[in-house]
Amino acid sequence: MKLWGGRFTKETNKLVESFNESLSFDQRFYKQDIRGSIAHVKMLSKQNILTNEERDIIIGGLLSIKEDIDNGLLIFDDGSEDIHSFVEAHLIERIGDIGKKLHTGRSRNDQVALDMKLYVRDEIDELMELLYELLCEVLNIMEKNKSTYMPGFTHLQKAQPTTLAHHFGAYFEMFVRDYDRLVSTRKRMNTSPLGAGAFAGTTYELDREYVAALLDFDMATRNSMDSVSDRDYLLELLSNLSILAMHLSRLSEEIIIWNTDEYRFVEMDDTYSTGSSIMPQKKNPDIAELIRGKSGRVYGSLISLLTTMKGLPLAYNKDMQEDKEMSFDAIDTLKSLIKLMSGMLSTMKFNHEKMAGSARGGFTNATDAADYLVKKNVAFRDAHEIVGRLVLYGIENKKSLDDFTLEEFKNISEYFEEDIYDAISLKTCVEKRNTKGAPGLNAINEEIKESKKILKLLNKNRKQENK
Ligand code: ARG
């Protein structure tokens, strides 16, 4: 059924019909469409625009449609233009002429704006849930690896020793910011556009705040023209998801590197790896690679929607129908990326010996050797120079600093004493770094304590949102 046949004298061109339709993808928010309609009808009866009897008949019809879709008895195959037409047509088919009153005081412009907000809000809640689980997994790795030494890198060159807990602490921070961004987008978008009509409101005495409250919005939107043309919250969500995808991609990249034979810091579980059709020995980190790769399509969605929106005059334009597939794709993608990352991390084994061995080589304690000299009153710039010469000597003689004899140290600088060995041991290099946020045991214990508090707070707020 068409919602707009009256002023037309010819049938729509078939190609136009299929080009124009959105039922194939907006069917996914049928629940939200029906929920919104029920709230609308309740409000109409409260305002004496519909009788209570009409309200109950319409709500009964809507619920039966929902139930039949839920159970697969009603499928989206009637050629309707969109989910709104589909539901309305079936309502009229089921309850007769009273069904024709449903759309009183409403346009598809405010209806679709509402449906999409309801749908996206539910999805944000689910994304937060999944992100929370990922944060728990990251914290779990941190707690177990406070003394798992590993090299830290700059320029992908070994730089200074650190711990696995410290390294994962960095991802904890990233994911907490990602979570915060979702919370803040959710808060800003939580206003109900219903009642904005096509864009200029209506002459019926609608109670927009009542509808907003029924649908758990903080309030009704303020300007009716903005209500139907605002897609900022989708752009915000897509940029939040792009940043999150970027973080997941960086972690994946590290896992891929750590999983190479040259590093072998980690062993991926068989359940999260794949093989090669030609090389029998291979066990590939495909999942990490796909997580890394899929960031591309998420950024793509953001750029697509920004581009779609950029030249649109107020208020509604059909271009905006394009917001759906891109948003759905990005949301679906992120939901599986987060789940897969959690699963991959929880099954991955860390090779502690390999990591510590690697941290010991490569002169990662050179900075500490220089700091040792500074404590003996050598100016840092001179200390840097002296240790540079030590490193050169080490490279030429294939020795790490820990393996130098005291004589070798003294040949380069008189300031070195027996206590140099302790000063540059892996343990000292890590454990003595206790400035806030550093890998030393005291500092990381503090960081973990804080992180636990943050998780608790997120958990509490989450439960409040969902109640
Ligand atoms: N399928 C449309 C969309 O997603 C619904 C709104 C249609 N409104 C209209 N005036 N044609 O945007």
Short mmCIF file of C-alpha atoms and ligand atoms in Angstrom, two decimals:
data_model
loop_
_atom_site.label_atom_id
_atom_site.label_comp_id
_atom_site.label_asym_id
_atom_site.label_seq_id
_atom_site.Cartn_x
_atom_site.Cartn_y
_atom_site.Cartn_z
CA MET A 1 0.00 0.00 0.00
CA LYS A 2 1.19 3.49 -0.84
CA LEU A 3 0.72 6.25 1.71
CA TRP A 4 0.51 8.88 -0.99
CA GLY A 5 -1.51 7.59 -3.99
CA GLY A 6 -4.16 10.35 -4.00
CA ARG A 7 -2.57 12.98 -6.17
CA PHE A 8 -1.03 10.59 -8.70
CA THR A 9 -2.59 9.38 -11.94
CA LYS A 10 0.09 6.96 -13.10
CA GLU A 11 1.84 3.95 -11.56
CA THR A 12 5.39 4.45 -10.32
CA ASN A 13 8.13 3.24 -12.66
CA LYS A 14 9.44 -0.14 -11.41
CA LEU A 15 13.06 0.95 -11.31
CA VAL A 16 12.05 4.05 -9.36
CA GLU A 17 10.14 1.90 -6.91
CA SER A 18 13.09 -0.33 -6.14
CA PHE A 19 15.52 2.60 -6.08
CA ASN A 20 13.32 4.51 -3.67
CA GLU A 21 12.40 1.73 -1.26
CA SER A 22 13.97 1.35 2.17
CA LEU A 23 11.98 -1.59 3.56
CA SER A 24 14.84 -3.94 2.70
CA PHE A 25 16.96 -2.28 5.38
CA ASP A 26 14.65 -0.24 7.65
CA GLN A 27 12.71 -3.41 8.50
CA ARG A 28 15.32 -3.93 11.17
CA PHE A 29 13.69 -1.28 13.34
CA TYR A 30 10.12 -2.57 13.16
CA LYS A 31 10.08 -2.95 16.95
CA GLN A 32 11.05 0.68 17.42
CA ASP A 33 8.55 1.81 14.78
CA ILE A 34 5.75 0.01 16.60
CA ARG A 35 6.91 1.20 20.00
CA GLY A 36 6.87 4.78 18.72
CA SER A 37 3.40 4.36 17.21
CA ILE A 38 2.02 3.00 20.47
CA ALA A 39 3.37 6.01 22.37
CA HIS A 40 1.93 8.32 19.72
CA VAL A 41 -1.53 6.72 19.98
CA LYS A 42 -1.48 6.85 23.78
CA MET A 43 -0.76 10.55 23.55
CA LEU A 44 -3.48 11.12 20.93
CA SER A 45 -6.08 9.56 23.22
CA LYS A 46 -4.85 11.44 26.26
CA GLN A 47 -5.32 14.63 24.24
CA ASN A 48 -8.82 13.53 23.18
CA ILE A 49 -7.80 13.35 19.53
CA LEU A 50 -8.60 9.62 19.56
CA THR A 51 -11.04 7.84 21.86
CA ASN A 52 -9.76 5.32 24.38
CA GLU A 53 -11.52 2.62 22.44
CA GLU A 54 -9.79 3.60 19.20
CA ARG A 55 -6.48 3.70 21.07
CA ASP A 56 -6.93 0.19 22.41
CA ILE A 57 -7.92 -1.23 19.04
CA ILE A 58 -4.93 0.37 17.34
CA ILE A 59 -2.51 -0.76 20.04
CA GLY A 60 -3.94 -4.30 19.85
CA GLY A 61 -3.41 -4.32 16.09
CA LEU A 62 0.14 -2.99 16.40
CA LEU A 63 1.05 -5.58 19.02
CA SER A 64 -0.32 -8.39 16.90
CA ILE A 65 1.80 -7.18 13.97
CA LYS A 66 4.87 -7.10 16.18
CA GLU A 67 4.20 -10.57 17.48
CA ASP A 68 3.73 -11.98 14.00
CA ILE A 69 6.95 -10.40 12.77
CA ASP A 70 8.77 -11.68 15.87
CA ASN A 71 7.57 -15.19 15.15
CA GLY A 72 8.29 -15.07 11.45
CA LEU A 73 4.59 -15.28 10.51
CA LEU A 74 4.64 -11.89 8.87
CA ILE A 75 7.47 -11.24 6.46
CA PHE A 76 8.51 -8.12 4.60
CA ASP A 77 7.55 -9.20 1.12
CA ASP A 78 4.59 -7.01 0.16
CA GLY A 79 6.56 -4.42 -1.78
CA SER A 80 5.92 -1.66 0.77
CA GLU A 81 8.06 1.44 0.37
CA ASP A 82 9.36 1.45 3.93
CA ILE A 83 8.73 0.02 7.38
CA HIS A 84 6.31 2.83 8.21
CA SER A 85 4.07 2.05 5.21
CA PHE A 86 4.38 -1.66 5.90
CA VAL A 87 3.16 -1.43 9.48
CA GLU A 88 0.38 1.01 8.65
CA ALA A 89 -0.86 -1.09 5.73
CA HIS A 90 -1.00 -4.22 7.86
CA LEU A 91 -2.69 -2.33 10.66
CA ILE A 92 -5.48 -1.18 8.33
CA GLU A 93 -5.78 -4.67 6.90
CA ARG A 94 -6.19 -6.07 10.41
CA ILE A 95 -8.40 -3.52 12.17
CA GLY A 96 -10.04 -1.67 9.28
CA ASP A 97 -10.71 2.06 9.06
CA ILE A 98 -9.69 2.88 12.64
CA GLY A 99 -6.15 2.01 11.57
CA LYS A 100 -6.25 4.98 9.23
CA LYS A 101 -6.25 7.28 12.27
CA LEU A 102 -2.80 6.17 13.47
CA HIS A 103 -0.91 8.73 11.41
CA THR A 104 -2.90 11.70 12.77
CA GLY A 105 -0.56 14.57 13.60
CA ARG A 106 2.50 12.72 12.38
CA SER A 107 4.71 12.71 9.31
CA ARG A 108 7.11 10.03 8.21
CA ASN A 109 9.79 12.67 8.69
CA ASP A 110 9.40 12.85 12.45
CA GLN A 111 8.52 9.16 12.54
CA VAL A 112 11.74 8.03 10.88
CA ALA A 113 13.77 10.44 12.98
CA LEU A 114 12.22 8.87 16.07
CA ASP A 115 12.64 5.26 14.92
CA MET A 116 16.27 5.74 14.09
CA LYS A 117 16.97 7.39 17.43
CA LEU A 118 15.23 4.60 19.31
CA TYR A 119 17.12 1.98 17.34
CA VAL A 120 20.51 3.65 17.66
CA ARG A 121 20.01 4.26 21.37
CA ASP A 122 19.43 0.53 21.90
CA GLU A 123 22.51 -0.26 19.85
CA ILE A 124 24.65 2.20 21.81
CA ASP A 125 23.57 0.41 24.99
CA GLU A 126 24.67 -2.88 23.50
CA LEU A 127 27.98 -1.43 22.32
CA MET A 128 28.62 -0.12 25.84
CA GLU A 129 27.86 -3.54 27.27
CA LEU A 130 30.37 -5.17 24.93
CA LEU A 131 32.96 -2.50 25.56
CA TYR A 132 32.55 -3.02 29.28
CA GLU A 133 33.32 -6.71 28.84
CA LEU A 134 36.40 -5.86 26.80
CA LEU A 135 37.57 -3.48 29.52
CA CYS A 136 37.18 -6.26 32.10
CA GLU A 137 39.33 -8.54 29.94
CA VAL A 138 42.02 -5.88 29.55
CA LEU A 139 42.04 -5.26 33.30
CA ASN A 140 42.32 -8.99 33.89
CA ILE A 141 45.47 -9.12 31.73
CA MET A 142 46.88 -6.14 33.62
CA GLU A 143 46.33 -7.74 37.01
CA LYS A 144 48.04 -10.95 35.95
CA ASN A 145 51.05 -9.28 34.34
CA LYS A 146 52.35 -6.61 36.69
CA SER A 147 55.80 -8.22 36.58
CA THR A 148 55.75 -9.57 33.05
CA TYR A 149 58.70 -7.65 31.62
CA MET A 150 58.76 -6.74 27.97
CA PRO A 151 60.41 -4.15 25.78
CA GLY A 152 58.54 -0.94 25.11
CA PHE A 153 59.00 0.46 21.61
CA THR A 154 59.29 3.79 19.87
CA HIS A 155 59.61 3.74 16.07
CA LEU A 156 59.07 -0.03 16.52
CA GLN A 157 62.64 -0.09 17.87
CA LYS A 158 63.19 -1.38 21.38
CA ALA A 159 63.36 1.65 23.62
CA GLN A 160 62.95 0.99 27.35
CA PRO A 161 61.74 -1.98 29.32
CA THR A 162 58.19 -2.01 30.61
CA THR A 163 55.57 -4.59 31.61
CA LEU A 164 52.65 -6.18 29.84
CA ALA A 165 50.34 -4.69 32.48
CA HIS A 166 51.62 -1.23 31.61
CA HIS A 167 51.22 -1.86 27.89
CA PHE A 168 47.62 -3.03 28.30
CA GLY A 169 46.98 -0.15 30.67
CA ALA A 170 47.35 2.11 27.65
CA TYR A 171 44.54 0.25 25.88
CA PHE A 172 42.41 0.42 28.99
CA GLU A 173 42.63 4.21 28.80
CA MET A 174 41.73 4.23 25.10
CA PHE A 175 38.69 2.00 25.60
CA VAL A 176 37.50 4.00 28.60
CA ARG A 177 37.59 7.14 26.45
CA ASP A 178 35.68 5.25 23.75
CA TYR A 179 33.09 4.30 26.34
CA ASP A 180 32.82 7.89 27.57
CA ARG A 181 32.28 9.12 24.04
CA LEU A 182 29.34 6.72 23.65
CA VAL A 183 27.86 7.91 26.94
CA SER A 184 28.13 11.50 25.86
CA THR A 185 26.63 10.92 22.40
CA ARG A 186 23.79 8.98 23.97
CA LYS A 187 23.08 11.80 26.36
CA ARG A 188 23.08 14.48 23.65
CA MET A 189 20.85 12.51 21.29
CA ASN A 190 18.29 11.57 23.90
CA THR A 191 15.50 13.92 22.82
CA SER A 192 12.28 12.94 21.09
CA PRO A 193 11.59 14.35 17.62
CA LEU A 194 8.00 13.04 17.48
CA GLY A 195 5.47 15.81 17.02
CA ALA A 196 7.74 17.82 14.75
CA GLY A 197 5.55 16.66 11.88
CA ALA A 198 6.94 17.22 8.42
CA PHE A 199 9.03 20.03 9.96
CA ALA A 200 6.56 22.68 11.13
CA GLY A 201 4.76 20.91 13.95
CA THR A 202 0.97 20.52 13.76
CA THR A 203 -2.24 22.31 14.66
CA TYR A 204 -3.36 19.39 16.83
CA GLU A 205 -2.68 19.85 20.49
CA LEU A 206 -0.04 17.19 20.82
CA ASP A 207 1.72 16.61 24.12
CA ARG A 208 5.26 16.09 22.90
CA GLU A 209 6.78 15.87 26.37
CA TYR A 210 4.39 13.07 27.26
CA VAL A 211 5.52 11.02 24.26
CA ALA A 212 9.14 11.78 25.12
CA ALA A 213 8.65 10.47 28.66
CA LEU A 214 6.85 7.32 27.44
CA LEU A 215 9.83 6.55 25.24
CA ASP A 216 12.49 7.25 27.91
CA PHE A 217 13.77 10.43 26.32
CA ASP A 218 15.01 13.26 28.52
CA MET A 219 12.72 15.70 26.72
CA ALA A 220 11.20 16.60 23.36
CA THR A 221 13.47 18.27 20.79
CA ARG A 222 13.27 22.07 20.75
CA ASN A 223 13.07 23.16 17.13
CA SER A 224 10.80 21.17 14.83
CA MET A 225 12.83 21.93 11.73
CA ASP A 226 16.02 20.70 13.37
CA SER A 227 14.16 17.67 14.73
CA VAL A 228 13.63 16.16 11.29
CA SER A 229 16.91 17.23 9.72
CA ASP A 230 19.39 16.50 12.49
CA ARG A 231 21.67 13.55 11.88
CA ASP A 232 24.51 14.86 14.07
CA TYR A 233 24.11 12.04 16.54
CA LEU A 234 24.77 9.51 13.78
CA LEU A 235 27.86 11.39 12.70
CA GLU A 236 29.01 11.51 16.30
CA LEU A 237 28.38 7.81 16.69
CA LEU A 238 30.22 7.01 13.46
CA SER A 239 33.18 9.08 14.51
CA ASN A 240 33.16 7.45 17.96
CA LEU A 241 33.08 4.08 16.26
CA SER A 242 35.86 5.08 13.88
CA ILE A 243 38.10 5.99 16.79
CA LEU A 244 37.20 2.78 18.57
CA ALA A 245 37.92 0.78 15.40
CA MET A 246 41.27 2.56 15.13
CA HIS A 247 42.15 1.50 18.70
CA LEU A 248 41.14 -2.09 17.99
CA SER A 249 43.20 -1.96 14.83
CA ARG A 250 46.31 -0.74 16.66
CA LEU A 251 46.00 -3.51 19.22
CA SER A 252 45.47 -6.04 16.42
CA GLU A 253 48.58 -4.81 14.67
CA GLU A 254 50.61 -5.34 17.84
CA ILE A 255 49.19 -8.81 18.30
CA ILE A 256 50.07 -9.65 14.70
CA ILE A 257 53.65 -8.51 15.27
CA TRP A 258 53.91 -10.29 18.63
CA ASN A 259 52.60 -13.44 17.00
CA THR A 260 55.37 -13.63 14.38
CA ASP A 261 58.11 -16.23 14.80
CA GLU A 262 60.62 -13.39 15.10
CA TYR A 263 58.87 -12.10 18.25
CA ARG A 264 56.74 -14.99 19.53
CA PHE A 265 55.58 -12.91 22.50
CA VAL A 266 52.14 -14.48 22.15
CA GLU A 267 50.60 -17.73 21.11
CA MET A 268 47.16 -17.36 19.56
CA ASP A 269 44.68 -20.01 20.50
CA ASP A 270 43.74 -22.48 17.76
CA THR A 271 40.12 -21.40 18.13
CA TYR A 272 41.08 -17.89 17.06
CA SER A 273 43.49 -18.77 14.23
CA THR A 274 43.22 -20.12 10.72
CA GLY A 275 45.41 -22.21 8.45
CA SER A 276 46.73 -22.02 4.91
CA SER A 277 45.44 -24.11 2.01
CA ILE A 278 48.96 -24.65 0.65
CA MET A 279 51.42 -24.27 3.53
CA PRO A 280 50.68 -26.94 6.14
CA GLN A 281 52.84 -25.32 8.82
CA LYS A 282 50.90 -22.04 8.89
CA LYS A 283 48.75 -20.73 11.69
CA ASN A 284 47.62 -17.27 10.73
CA PRO A 285 46.25 -14.41 12.82
CA ASP A 286 43.40 -13.77 10.37
CA ILE A 287 41.04 -12.52 13.04
CA ALA A 288 43.43 -9.81 14.20
CA GLU A 289 44.04 -8.90 10.56
CA LEU A 290 40.33 -8.65 9.83
CA ILE A 291 39.74 -6.49 12.90
CA ARG A 292 42.53 -4.25 11.62
CA GLY A 293 41.14 -4.32 8.09
CA LYS A 294 37.56 -3.55 8.95
CA SER A 295 38.41 -0.15 10.38
CA GLY A 296 38.43 0.91 6.72
CA ARG A 297 34.72 0.36 6.19
CA VAL A 298 33.85 2.09 9.46
CA TYR A 299 35.78 5.21 8.45
CA GLY A 300 34.05 4.85 5.08
CA SER A 301 30.63 5.10 6.72
CA LEU A 302 31.62 8.27 8.54
CA ILE A 303 32.96 9.93 5.40
CA SER A 304 29.92 8.80 3.37
CA LEU A 305 27.41 10.26 5.78
CA LEU A 306 29.36 13.49 6.25
CA THR A 307 29.39 13.85 2.48
CA THR A 308 25.70 13.02 2.13
CA MET A 309 24.77 15.63 4.73
CA LYS A 310 27.05 18.45 3.70
CA GLY A 311 24.95 20.19 1.07
CA LEU A 312 21.46 19.47 2.36
CA PRO A 313 19.10 22.40 2.71
CA LEU A 314 16.62 22.28 5.60
CA ALA A 315 14.56 20.36 6.37
CA TYR A 316 14.02 16.69 5.36
CA ASN A 317 15.51 15.45 2.10
CA LYS A 318 15.41 11.92 0.83
CA ASP A 319 19.21 11.86 0.76
CA MET A 320 18.92 11.25 4.49
CA GLN A 321 17.58 7.77 3.90
CA GLU A 322 21.23 6.98 3.16
CA ASP A 323 22.02 7.34 6.87
CA LYS A 324 20.63 3.88 7.59
CA GLU A 325 22.77 1.32 5.81
CA MET A 326 26.02 3.07 6.70
CA SER A 327 25.13 3.38 10.36
CA PHE A 328 23.85 -0.18 10.55
CA ASP A 329 26.97 -1.51 8.89
CA ALA A 330 29.30 0.38 11.23
CA ILE A 331 27.34 -0.67 14.32
CA ASP A 332 27.20 -4.33 13.25
CA THR A 333 30.88 -4.29 12.40
CA LEU A 334 31.92 -2.82 15.73
CA LYS A 335 29.76 -5.22 17.70
CA SER A 336 31.56 -8.17 16.16
CA LEU A 337 34.99 -6.52 16.37
CA ILE A 338 34.67 -5.90 20.10
CA LYS A 339 33.38 -9.42 20.78
CA LEU A 340 36.17 -10.96 18.73
CA MET A 341 38.84 -8.86 20.40
CA SER A 342 37.60 -9.91 23.85
CA GLY A 343 37.58 -13.56 22.82
CA MET A 344 40.98 -13.38 21.19
CA LEU A 345 42.54 -11.75 24.27
CA SER A 346 40.97 -14.16 26.72
CA THR A 347 42.33 -17.19 24.85
CA MET A 348 45.77 -15.82 23.91
CA LYS A 349 48.86 -17.03 25.82
CA PHE A 350 51.68 -14.64 26.64
CA ASN A 351 55.20 -15.98 26.45
CA HIS A 352 56.76 -14.39 29.54
CA GLU A 353 60.29 -15.69 28.95
CA LYS A 354 60.40 -14.49 25.40
CA MET A 355 59.21 -11.05 26.39
CA ALA A 356 61.66 -10.67 29.27
CA GLY A 357 64.50 -12.00 27.10
CA SER A 358 63.70 -9.44 24.45
CA ALA A 359 63.54 -6.67 27.05
CA ARG A 360 67.02 -7.62 28.23
CA GLY A 361 68.59 -7.27 24.77
CA GLY A 362 68.79 -4.24 22.55
CA PHE A 363 70.27 -1.85 25.13
CA THR A 364 66.85 -0.99 26.57
CA ASN A 365 68.63 -0.04 29.79
CA ALA A 366 70.85 2.61 28.15
CA THR A 367 68.74 5.45 29.55
CA ASP A 368 69.13 3.98 33.03
CA ALA A 369 72.91 3.77 32.59
CA ALA A 370 72.90 7.47 31.71
CA ASP A 371 70.67 8.25 34.71
CA TYR A 372 73.16 6.33 36.88
CA LEU A 373 75.92 8.70 35.76
CA VAL A 374 73.71 11.72 36.40
CA LYS A 375 73.25 10.54 39.97
CA LYS A 376 77.09 10.51 40.16
CA ASN A 377 77.00 14.17 39.19
CA VAL A 378 77.72 13.85 35.48
CA ALA A 379 75.65 16.28 33.38
CA PHE A 380 72.93 14.43 31.44
CA ARG A 381 74.28 15.49 28.03
CA ASP A 382 77.75 14.11 28.92
CA ALA A 383 76.20 10.96 30.38
CA HIS A 384 74.28 10.47 27.11
CA GLU A 385 77.56 10.72 25.18
CA ILE A 386 79.36 8.26 27.48
CA VAL A 387 76.60 5.67 27.29
CA GLY A 388 76.48 6.15 23.52
CA ARG A 389 80.08 5.04 23.44
CA LEU A 390 79.27 2.07 25.71
CA VAL A 391 76.53 1.02 23.27
CA LEU A 392 78.86 1.31 20.30
CA TYR A 393 81.41 -0.83 22.13
CA GLY A 394 78.66 -3.33 22.94
CA ILE A 395 77.49 -3.54 19.34
CA GLU A 396 81.02 -4.05 18.09
CA ASN A 397 81.70 -6.76 20.67
CA LYS A 398 78.24 -8.31 20.57
CA LYS A 399 77.64 -7.75 24.29
CA SER A 400 74.75 -6.19 26.15
CA LEU A 401 75.45 -3.67 28.93
CA ASP A 402 74.67 -6.22 31.66
CA ASP A 403 77.46 -8.45 30.32
CA PHE A 404 80.24 -5.83 30.46
CA THR A 405 83.00 -6.37 33.03
CA LEU A 406 83.52 -3.48 35.45
CA GLU A 407 86.81 -2.88 33.67
CA GLU A 408 85.03 -2.46 30.36
CA PHE A 409 82.72 0.09 31.99
CA LYS A 410 85.64 1.91 33.56
CA ASN A 411 87.56 1.99 30.27
CA ILE A 412 84.85 4.26 28.99
CA SER A 413 84.14 6.22 32.16
CA GLU A 414 85.77 6.31 35.60
CA TYR A 415 82.42 7.07 37.19
CA PHE A 416 81.16 3.50 36.89
CA GLU A 417 81.30 1.40 40.09
CA GLU A 418 80.13 -2.05 41.12
CA ASP A 419 76.61 -0.74 41.77
CA ILE A 420 76.08 -0.15 38.03
CA TYR A 421 74.89 -3.76 37.62
CA ASP A 422 72.05 -3.29 40.00
CA ALA A 423 71.21 0.11 38.52
CA ILE A 424 70.70 -1.29 35.04
CA SER A 425 69.12 -4.65 35.87
CA LEU A 426 65.80 -5.27 34.17
CA LYS A 427 64.08 -5.38 37.54
CA THR A 428 65.47 -2.00 38.61
CA CYS A 429 64.76 -0.41 35.25
CA VAL A 430 61.10 -1.30 35.54
CA GLU A 431 60.41 -1.31 39.26
CA LYS A 432 62.09 1.99 40.00
CA ARG A 433 59.86 3.82 37.55
CA ASN A 434 57.12 4.86 39.88
CA THR A 435 56.00 8.24 38.66
CA LYS A 436 52.25 8.35 38.18
CA GLY A 437 51.31 6.21 35.16
CA ALA A 438 54.72 4.47 34.95
CA PRO A 439 55.29 0.68 34.87
CA GLY A 440 56.92 0.31 38.35
CA LEU A 441 55.06 -1.97 40.74
CA ASN A 442 53.79 0.80 43.02
CA ALA A 443 52.67 2.93 40.11
CA ILE A 444 50.93 0.10 38.26
CA ASN A 445 49.21 -1.05 41.46
CA GLU A 446 47.85 2.46 41.81
CA GLU A 447 46.77 2.48 38.16
CA ILE A 448 44.99 -0.84 38.50
CA LYS A 449 43.22 0.34 41.64
CA GLU A 450 41.98 3.42 39.76
CA SER A 451 40.96 1.34 36.76
CA LYS A 452 38.88 -0.92 38.99
CA LYS A 453 37.12 2.11 40.40
CA ILE A 454 36.39 3.36 36.90
CA LEU A 455 34.93 -0.01 35.92
CA LYS A 456 32.74 -0.06 39.00
CA LEU A 457 31.43 3.38 38.15
CA LEU A 458 30.71 2.40 34.55
CA ASN A 459 28.90 -0.67 35.79
CA LYS A 460 26.75 1.39 38.15
CA ASN A 461 25.86 3.95 35.47
CA ARG A 462 25.12 1.20 32.97
CA LYS A 463 22.63 -0.42 35.30
CA GLN A 464 20.97 2.95 35.85
CA GLU A 465 20.63 3.56 32.10
CA ASN A 466 19.09 0.14 31.54
CA LYS A 467 16.65 0.21 34.38
N1 ARG B 1 12.55 5.90 4.26
C1 ARG B 1 12.58 7.28 4.58
C2 ARG B 1 13.92 7.59 5.23
O1 ARG B 1 14.58 6.71 5.63
C3 ARG B 1 11.46 7.60 5.49
C4 ARG B 1 11.05 9.02 5.48
C5 ARG B 1 10.31 9.33 4.26
N2 ARG B 1 9.80 10.65 4.26
C6 ARG B 1 9.47 11.26 3.12
N3 ARG B 1 9.03 12.45 3.21
N4 ARG B 1 9.66 10.70 1.96
O2 ARG B 1 14.31 8.71 5.33
#
